[in-house]
Structure formats: C-alpha cells, structure tokens
Coordinates of C-alpha atoms and ligand atoms in Angstrom, one line a residue:
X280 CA 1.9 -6.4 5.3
X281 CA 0.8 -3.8 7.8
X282 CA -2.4 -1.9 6.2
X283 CA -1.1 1.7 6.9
X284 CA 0.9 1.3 3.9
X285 CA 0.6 0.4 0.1
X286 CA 1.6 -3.3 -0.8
X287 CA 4.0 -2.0 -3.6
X288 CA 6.3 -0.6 -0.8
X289 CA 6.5 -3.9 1.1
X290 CA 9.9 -4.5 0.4
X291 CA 11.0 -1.1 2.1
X292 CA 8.9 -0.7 4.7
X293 CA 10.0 -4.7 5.8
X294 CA 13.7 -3.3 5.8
X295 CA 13.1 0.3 7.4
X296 CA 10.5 -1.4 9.9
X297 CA 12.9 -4.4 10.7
X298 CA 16.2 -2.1 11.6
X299 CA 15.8 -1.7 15.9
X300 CA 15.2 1.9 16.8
X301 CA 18.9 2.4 18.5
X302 CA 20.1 1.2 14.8
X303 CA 18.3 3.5 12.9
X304 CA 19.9 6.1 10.4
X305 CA 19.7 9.2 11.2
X306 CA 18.4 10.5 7.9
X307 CA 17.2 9.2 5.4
X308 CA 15.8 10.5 1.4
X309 CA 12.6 8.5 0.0
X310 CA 12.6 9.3 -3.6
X311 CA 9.8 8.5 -6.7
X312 CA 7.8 10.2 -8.8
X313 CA 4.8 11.5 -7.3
X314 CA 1.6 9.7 -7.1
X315 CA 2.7 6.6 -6.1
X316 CA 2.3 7.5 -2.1
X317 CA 5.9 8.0 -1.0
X318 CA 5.0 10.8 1.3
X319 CA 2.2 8.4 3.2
X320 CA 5.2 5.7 3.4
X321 CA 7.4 8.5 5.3
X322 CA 4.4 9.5 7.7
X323 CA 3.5 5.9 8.7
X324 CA 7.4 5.4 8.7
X325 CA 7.2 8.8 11.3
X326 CA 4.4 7.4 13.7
X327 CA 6.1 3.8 13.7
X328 CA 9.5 5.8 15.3
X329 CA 7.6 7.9 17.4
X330 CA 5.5 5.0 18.6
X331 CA 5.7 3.7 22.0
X332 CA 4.5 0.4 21.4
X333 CA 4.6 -0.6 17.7
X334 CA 3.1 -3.9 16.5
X335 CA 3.3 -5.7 13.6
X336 CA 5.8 -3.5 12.2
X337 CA 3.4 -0.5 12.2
X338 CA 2.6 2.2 15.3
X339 CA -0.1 0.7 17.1
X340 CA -2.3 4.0 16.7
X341 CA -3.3 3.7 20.5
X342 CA -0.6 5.0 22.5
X343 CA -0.3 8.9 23.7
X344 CA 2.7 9.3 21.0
X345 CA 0.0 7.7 18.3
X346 CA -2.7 9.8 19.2
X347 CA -0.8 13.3 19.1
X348 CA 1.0 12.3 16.2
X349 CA -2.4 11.8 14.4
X350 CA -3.8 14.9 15.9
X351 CA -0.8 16.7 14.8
X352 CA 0.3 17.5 17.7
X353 CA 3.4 15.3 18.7
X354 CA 5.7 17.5 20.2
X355 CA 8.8 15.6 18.7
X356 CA 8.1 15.5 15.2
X357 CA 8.1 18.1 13.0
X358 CA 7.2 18.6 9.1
X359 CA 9.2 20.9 7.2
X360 CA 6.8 21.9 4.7
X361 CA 7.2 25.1 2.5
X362 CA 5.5 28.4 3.6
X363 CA 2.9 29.4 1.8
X364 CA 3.4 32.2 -1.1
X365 CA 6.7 30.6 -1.7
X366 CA 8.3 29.0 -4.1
X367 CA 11.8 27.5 -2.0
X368 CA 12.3 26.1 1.6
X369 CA 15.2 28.9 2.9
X370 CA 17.9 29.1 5.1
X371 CA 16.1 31.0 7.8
X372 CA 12.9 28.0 7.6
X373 CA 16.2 25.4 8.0
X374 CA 17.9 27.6 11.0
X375 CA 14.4 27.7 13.1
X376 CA 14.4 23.9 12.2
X377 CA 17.5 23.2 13.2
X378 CA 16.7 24.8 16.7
X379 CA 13.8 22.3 17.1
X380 CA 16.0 19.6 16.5
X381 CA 18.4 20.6 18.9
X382 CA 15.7 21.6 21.8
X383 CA 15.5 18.2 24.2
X384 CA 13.2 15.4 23.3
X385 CA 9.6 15.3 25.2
X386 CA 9.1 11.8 24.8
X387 CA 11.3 8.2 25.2
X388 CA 11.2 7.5 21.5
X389 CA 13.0 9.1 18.2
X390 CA 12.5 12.8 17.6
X391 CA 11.7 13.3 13.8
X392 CA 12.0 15.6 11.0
X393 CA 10.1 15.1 7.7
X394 CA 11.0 17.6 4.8
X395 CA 8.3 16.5 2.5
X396 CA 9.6 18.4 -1.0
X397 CA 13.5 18.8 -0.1
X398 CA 14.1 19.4 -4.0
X399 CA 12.8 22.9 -3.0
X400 CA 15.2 23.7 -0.1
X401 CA 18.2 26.5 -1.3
X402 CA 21.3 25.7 -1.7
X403 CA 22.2 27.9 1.5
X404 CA 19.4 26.0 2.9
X405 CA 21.2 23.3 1.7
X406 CA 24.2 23.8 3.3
X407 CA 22.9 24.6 7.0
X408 CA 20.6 21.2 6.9
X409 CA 24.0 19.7 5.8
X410 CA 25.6 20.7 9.2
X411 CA 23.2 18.9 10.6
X412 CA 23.3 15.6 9.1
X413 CA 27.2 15.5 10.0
X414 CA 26.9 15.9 13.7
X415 CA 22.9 14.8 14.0
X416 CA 21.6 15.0 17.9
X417 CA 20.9 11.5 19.4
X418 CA 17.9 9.8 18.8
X419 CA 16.8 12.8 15.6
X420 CA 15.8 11.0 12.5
X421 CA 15.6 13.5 9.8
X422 CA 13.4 12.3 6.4
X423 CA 13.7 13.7 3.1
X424 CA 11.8 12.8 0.6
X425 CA 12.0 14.2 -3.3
X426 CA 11.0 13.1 -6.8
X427 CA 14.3 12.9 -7.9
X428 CA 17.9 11.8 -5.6
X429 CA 19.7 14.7 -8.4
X430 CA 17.9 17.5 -7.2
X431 CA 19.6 17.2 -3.7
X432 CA 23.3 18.0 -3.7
X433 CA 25.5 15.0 -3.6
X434 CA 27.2 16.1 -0.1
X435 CA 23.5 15.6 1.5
X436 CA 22.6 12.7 -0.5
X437 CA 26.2 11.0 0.7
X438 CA 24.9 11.3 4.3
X439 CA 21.4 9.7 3.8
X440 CA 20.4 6.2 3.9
X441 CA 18.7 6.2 0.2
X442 CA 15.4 4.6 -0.3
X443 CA 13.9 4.5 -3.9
X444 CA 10.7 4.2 -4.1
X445 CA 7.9 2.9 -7.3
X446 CA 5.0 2.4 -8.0
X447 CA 3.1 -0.9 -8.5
X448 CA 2.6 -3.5 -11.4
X449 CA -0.5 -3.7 -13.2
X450 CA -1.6 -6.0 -11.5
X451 CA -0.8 -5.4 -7.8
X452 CA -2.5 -1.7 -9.0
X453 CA -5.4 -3.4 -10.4
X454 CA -5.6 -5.1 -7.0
X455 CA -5.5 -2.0 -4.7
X456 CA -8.2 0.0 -6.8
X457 CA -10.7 -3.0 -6.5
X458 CA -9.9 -3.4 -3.2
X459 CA -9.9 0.5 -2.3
X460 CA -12.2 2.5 -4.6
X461 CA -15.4 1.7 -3.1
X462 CA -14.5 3.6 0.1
X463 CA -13.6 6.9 -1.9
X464 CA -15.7 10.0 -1.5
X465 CA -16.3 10.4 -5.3
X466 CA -18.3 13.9 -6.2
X467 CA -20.8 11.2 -8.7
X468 CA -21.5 14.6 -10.8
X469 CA -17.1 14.2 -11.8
X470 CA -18.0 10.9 -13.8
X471 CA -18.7 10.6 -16.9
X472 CA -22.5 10.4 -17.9
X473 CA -22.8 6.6 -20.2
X474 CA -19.9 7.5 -22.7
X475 CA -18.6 4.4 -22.1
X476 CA -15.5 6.1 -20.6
X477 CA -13.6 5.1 -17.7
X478 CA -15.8 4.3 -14.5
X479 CA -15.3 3.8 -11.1
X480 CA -16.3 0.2 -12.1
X481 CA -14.2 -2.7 -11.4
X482 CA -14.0 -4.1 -14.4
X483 CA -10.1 -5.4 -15.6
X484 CA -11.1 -2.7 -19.0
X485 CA -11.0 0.4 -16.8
X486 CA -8.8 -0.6 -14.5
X487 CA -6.1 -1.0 -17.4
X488 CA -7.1 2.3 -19.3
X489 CA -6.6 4.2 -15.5
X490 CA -3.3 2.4 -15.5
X491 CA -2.2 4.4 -18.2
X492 CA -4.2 7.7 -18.3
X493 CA -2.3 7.8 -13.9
X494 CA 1.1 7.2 -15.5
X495 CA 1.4 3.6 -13.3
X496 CA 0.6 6.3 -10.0
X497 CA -2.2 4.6 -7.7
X498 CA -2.3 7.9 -5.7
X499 CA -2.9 9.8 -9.4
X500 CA -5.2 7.2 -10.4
X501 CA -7.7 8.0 -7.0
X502 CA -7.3 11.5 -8.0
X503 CA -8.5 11.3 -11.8
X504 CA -11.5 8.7 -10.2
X505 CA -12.5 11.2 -7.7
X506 CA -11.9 14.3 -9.2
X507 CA -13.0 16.2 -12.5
X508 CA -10.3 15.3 -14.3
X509 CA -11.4 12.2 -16.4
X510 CA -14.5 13.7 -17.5
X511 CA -12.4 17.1 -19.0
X512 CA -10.1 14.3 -20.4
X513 CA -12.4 13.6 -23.6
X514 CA -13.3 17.4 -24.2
X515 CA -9.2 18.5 -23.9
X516 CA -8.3 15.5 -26.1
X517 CA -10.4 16.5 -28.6
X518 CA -9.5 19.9 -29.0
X519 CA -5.7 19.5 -28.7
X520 CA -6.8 16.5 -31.8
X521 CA -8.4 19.1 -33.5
X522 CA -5.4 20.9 -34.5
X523 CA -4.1 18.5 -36.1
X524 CA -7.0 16.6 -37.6
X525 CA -9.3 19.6 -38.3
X526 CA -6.8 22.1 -38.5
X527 CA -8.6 24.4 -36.7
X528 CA -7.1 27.4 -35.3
X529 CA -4.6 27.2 -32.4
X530 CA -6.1 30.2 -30.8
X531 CA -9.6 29.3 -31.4
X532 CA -8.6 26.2 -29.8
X533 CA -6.9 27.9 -26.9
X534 CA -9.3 30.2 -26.1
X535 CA -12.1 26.9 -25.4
X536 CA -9.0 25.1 -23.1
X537 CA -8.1 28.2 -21.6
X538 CA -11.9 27.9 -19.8
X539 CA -10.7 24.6 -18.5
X540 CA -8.4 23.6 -15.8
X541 CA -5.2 24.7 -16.8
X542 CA -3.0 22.1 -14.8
X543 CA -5.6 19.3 -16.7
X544 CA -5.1 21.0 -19.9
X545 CA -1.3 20.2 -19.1
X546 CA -1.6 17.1 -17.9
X547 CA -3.8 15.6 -21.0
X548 CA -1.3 18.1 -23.6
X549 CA 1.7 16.0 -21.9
X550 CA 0.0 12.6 -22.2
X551 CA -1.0 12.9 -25.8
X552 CA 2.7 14.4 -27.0
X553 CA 3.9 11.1 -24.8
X554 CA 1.2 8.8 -27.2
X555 CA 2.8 10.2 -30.1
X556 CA 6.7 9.7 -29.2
X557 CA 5.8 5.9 -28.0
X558 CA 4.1 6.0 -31.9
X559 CA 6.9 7.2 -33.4
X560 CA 9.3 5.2 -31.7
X561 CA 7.4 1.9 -31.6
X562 CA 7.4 1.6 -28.5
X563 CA 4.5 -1.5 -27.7
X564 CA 1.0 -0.7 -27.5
X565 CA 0.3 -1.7 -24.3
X566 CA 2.3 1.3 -23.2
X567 CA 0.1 4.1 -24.9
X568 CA -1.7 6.4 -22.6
X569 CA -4.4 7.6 -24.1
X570 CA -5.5 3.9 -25.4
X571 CA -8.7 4.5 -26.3
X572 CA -7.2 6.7 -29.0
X573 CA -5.0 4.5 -30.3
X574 CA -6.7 4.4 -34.0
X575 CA -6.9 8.0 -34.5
X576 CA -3.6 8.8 -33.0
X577 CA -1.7 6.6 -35.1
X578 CA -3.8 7.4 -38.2
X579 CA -2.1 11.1 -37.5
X580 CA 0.9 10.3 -35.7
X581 CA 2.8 10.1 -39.3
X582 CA 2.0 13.8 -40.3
X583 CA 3.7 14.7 -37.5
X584 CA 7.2 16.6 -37.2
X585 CA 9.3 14.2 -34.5
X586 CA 11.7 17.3 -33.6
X587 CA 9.5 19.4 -33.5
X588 CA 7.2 17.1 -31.2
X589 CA 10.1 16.2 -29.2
X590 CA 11.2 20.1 -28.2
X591 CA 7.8 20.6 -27.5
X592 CA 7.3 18.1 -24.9
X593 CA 10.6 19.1 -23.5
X594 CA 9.2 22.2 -22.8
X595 CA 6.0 20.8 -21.2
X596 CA 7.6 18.6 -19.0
X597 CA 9.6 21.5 -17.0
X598 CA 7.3 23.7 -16.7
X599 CA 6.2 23.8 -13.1
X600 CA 2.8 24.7 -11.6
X601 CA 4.0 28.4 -11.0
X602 CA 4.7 29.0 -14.3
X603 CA 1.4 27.4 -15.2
X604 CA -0.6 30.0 -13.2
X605 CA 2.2 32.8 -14.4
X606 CA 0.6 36.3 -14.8
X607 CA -0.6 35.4 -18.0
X608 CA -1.7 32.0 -18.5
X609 CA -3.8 32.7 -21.5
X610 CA -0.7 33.6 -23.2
X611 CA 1.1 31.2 -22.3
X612 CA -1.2 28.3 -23.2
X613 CA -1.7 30.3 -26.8
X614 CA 1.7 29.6 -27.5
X615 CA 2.1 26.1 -26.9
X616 CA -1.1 25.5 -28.6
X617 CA 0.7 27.3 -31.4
X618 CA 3.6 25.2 -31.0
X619 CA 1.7 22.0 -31.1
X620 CA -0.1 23.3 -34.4
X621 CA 3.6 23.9 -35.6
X622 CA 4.4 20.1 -35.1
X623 CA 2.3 19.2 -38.3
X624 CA 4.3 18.8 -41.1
X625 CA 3.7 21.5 -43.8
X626 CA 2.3 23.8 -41.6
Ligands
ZN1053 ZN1 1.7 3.7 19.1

C-alpha cells in the first residue's frame, strides 16, 4: 500500500492506480461521508496523474510536476473549490472552469480538474459542466467528489466512472490511530485534565470509545483528538441530559450551550438523539455512541416520546452549517432545546 493514502481505501486506489494513463476515465465522482479522507484519496489520485514518473503506484513527489503540484502551483490542475461568501458553485465559476480546461496542456501528463464539494454546484452549473463531460478534451480528467451520488443529477452521474468510498473497520481504525496519533500537533490544553475520559493514549478502551464518538470517520476522529471538541463533549452531554433527567429549563439550558461551540453543540445534540433511537430500537450496544453513557441513557431512554425524538433528529440532521450560524443562532438553538425538552413524555 502506497503511504500517501489511508489503508481502508486500498481496494480503490489498486484499481484507479492500476488503469494506464491513456485508459483512464475522463471523470470520475468519489463519494462517502465526510471524515473518512475521500478528498486526500482524490489529491494523491491528482499528483499520481500529473506525475511524470510515478512509482509504486503513487507520484514519486520528486519530479517538477510533483513539486508544483505540492506547491500549488501545477499549471494543469485545477481545484474547483467554492468562493468564499458563498453558499453554491455557479455557472459563471463552471464557464471560467471550462475555459481552463480547454486552454492547451503545459505539461506531457493528464490535465485535471478536482471539484472538491460538487453537491454544491447549481443546477445551471450543472448543466454547463455536463457539456463538458460529453465531449471532454483529450488527456482532461475531471474529479468530483460529494457525500452523497443523489445530490448530483443522474445525467452527470451516468457519465462518471463511480467510486464509493468508506471508512475503515474497527480494527484497521484502531490500527491507523496507534500508528498515526503520536505525530499530531495536539493543543495538550484540548484534553481532558484526569477525568478518565478519552486520551490520546493508545489503549484498545479509547480507541473503541473514539470509534464511536467519530461516527467510524478516522479523519473526524484526528479532529475530536486534536481539537477542543472531546473535552466540551462531557459539559454538552450533560446539559442536553439535564433536560430530561433534571428537568431543568430548556432555555436556562440553552443559554449555558449557546456559550459553547455551536457546530459542537450540534454535533454532541445529534449523537445523543442517535444513542437514544439505537435504544429504542435495540439496535446492539456495541453501536452506541456516547458508550460511556450507556447506563444513564438507557435508565431515561424509556420516558422518552420516539416520534417526537425521531422528527427531532430529522431536523438536526439537515440542517447545514449556514443555518447553524443563521442571524440568530441563540434562537435557533432555544428552540431545539425546547424541542428536545418536548420529547419527554408528559411534558
Ligand atoms: Zn512525480
């Protein structure tokens, strides 16, 4: 396995890596949830195409058309990433970027276009990239990738080479943190202090509770190690608890997340509602998120209103990060707090 990419993509990269460049589709969509490191896949796929001297299935990282695609400045590849202030990729972003792709090449290898969230291109967008993919220019290799193959139309998906991507097993996850952790930049003051939380330790305890609190992600999981976000975990938890157990008052409550990360907020909201479906529903314990709950959710997971929890996590789950920092996100988290308070039965 080359060591630019993650082991739980092996099977795709031997495939992509193993078709000779004069074979190669000329576009292609990487889809998976996000976390799991499809976009790092699509880069390393970007460099071997544009490299001039690949070995081992991987760009060699030496050559000139290495070195400027790692200085980001490779004159034949191009990300398509979305302007800043906005919310969609437009048809005038897609025009300019179908100019590029027509201009000639600079180099003697594949000229290539990476659309990193494609899900956000219009549908007039859409359309003009489609024109593209039906008469591509030799030697172009355009690279979509999105979280989900339905949020593309079907007349661009029908001209891409597909390539689903997911994350890794336990155990191949357990693997790559103990193998990887020790080299990440971790801000030590993020940790917990001796709570007997989750550590950066590699013990096989940890590493299955980060399993679950990352969704399965590896990329996610780096993130909650490094960042602030495990050690906001116990304080969010407890609060959102509170509602329920305590009863205390949704916008009391509110008003002590609101001076937290919001997106955090979300993130833990959306993991407990998820403990308390897999309760309801049986589903096995191994697949809880928040484990080291387990007792005190399923103690409470009975007084609970199932519709009511069901709508709510509905709701949760589309909201996107723009909504999230909307103009008033105080009132917005007040009313899913009140929402969740709502779920109790008898309320
Ligand atoms: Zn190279």
């Amino acid at each position: 396995m080359n060591s630019n990419n993650y082991p739980w993509f092996e099977k795709q990269w031997t495939h992509l890596a193993g078709i000779p460049k004069e074979k190669f589709p000329h576009a292609l969509i990487a889809t998976g949830v996000n976390g799991i490191g499809k976009l790092d896949f699509c880069s390393s796929l970007s460099q071997l195409l544009l490299c001039d001297n690949p070995s081992n299935e991987i760009g060699c990282g030496e050559c000139n058309p290495c070195k400027q695609y790692l200085a980001g400045s490779h004159g034949d590849f191009l990300s398509m990433n979305i302007l800043e202030g906005k919310k969609s990729i437009g048809v005038d972003q897609v025009r300019e970027m179908i100019h590029w792709v027509n201009l000639t090449k600079q180099s003697r290898q594949k000229k290539v276009l990476l659309i990193p969230q494609a899900q956000l291109m219009t549908n007039q967008a859409s359309n003009a990239l489609l024109k593209t993919l039906e008469e591509p220019p030799n030697d172009v290799v355009i690279i979509l990738v999105a979280e989900q193959l339905k949020s593309l139309m079907p007349t661009i998906r029908s001209r891409c080479q597909l390539i689903p991507l997911s994350g890794p097993n336990q155990n191949t996850f357990d693997t790559w943190i103990c193998d990887n952790s020790a080299d990440w930049t971790c801000n030590s003051e993020s940790m917990p202090e001796n709570t007997g939380e989750i550590m950066p330790e590699k013990t096989a305890k940890n590493n299955d509770l980060l399993f679950c609190l990352s969704f399965q992600r590896p990329l996610k999981a780096k993130q909650l190690l490094c960042g602030k976000q495990l050690v906001q975990r116990k304080s969010i938890v407890d609060l959102l608890l509170s509602v329920i157990i305590q009863k205390k008052a949704p916008i009391l409550v509110a008003a002590d997340l609101f001076k937290l990360n919001n997106d955090d907020v979300f993130y833990w909201f959306q993991s407990l509602l998820f403990d308390f479906l897999y309760i309801h529903y049986k589903v096995e314990a191994t697949k809880l998120i928040n484990k080291d709950y387990m007792q005190k959710l399923k103690s409470v997971s009975g007084q609970l209103n199932i519709l009511f929890l069901l709508d709510l996590q509905k709701q949760i789950n589309n909201l996107n990060s723009f909504e999230k920092n909307a103009l008033n996100p105080q009132l917005l988290l007040d009313s899913y707090i009140i929402k969740w308070s709502e779920c109790l039965n008898n309320s």
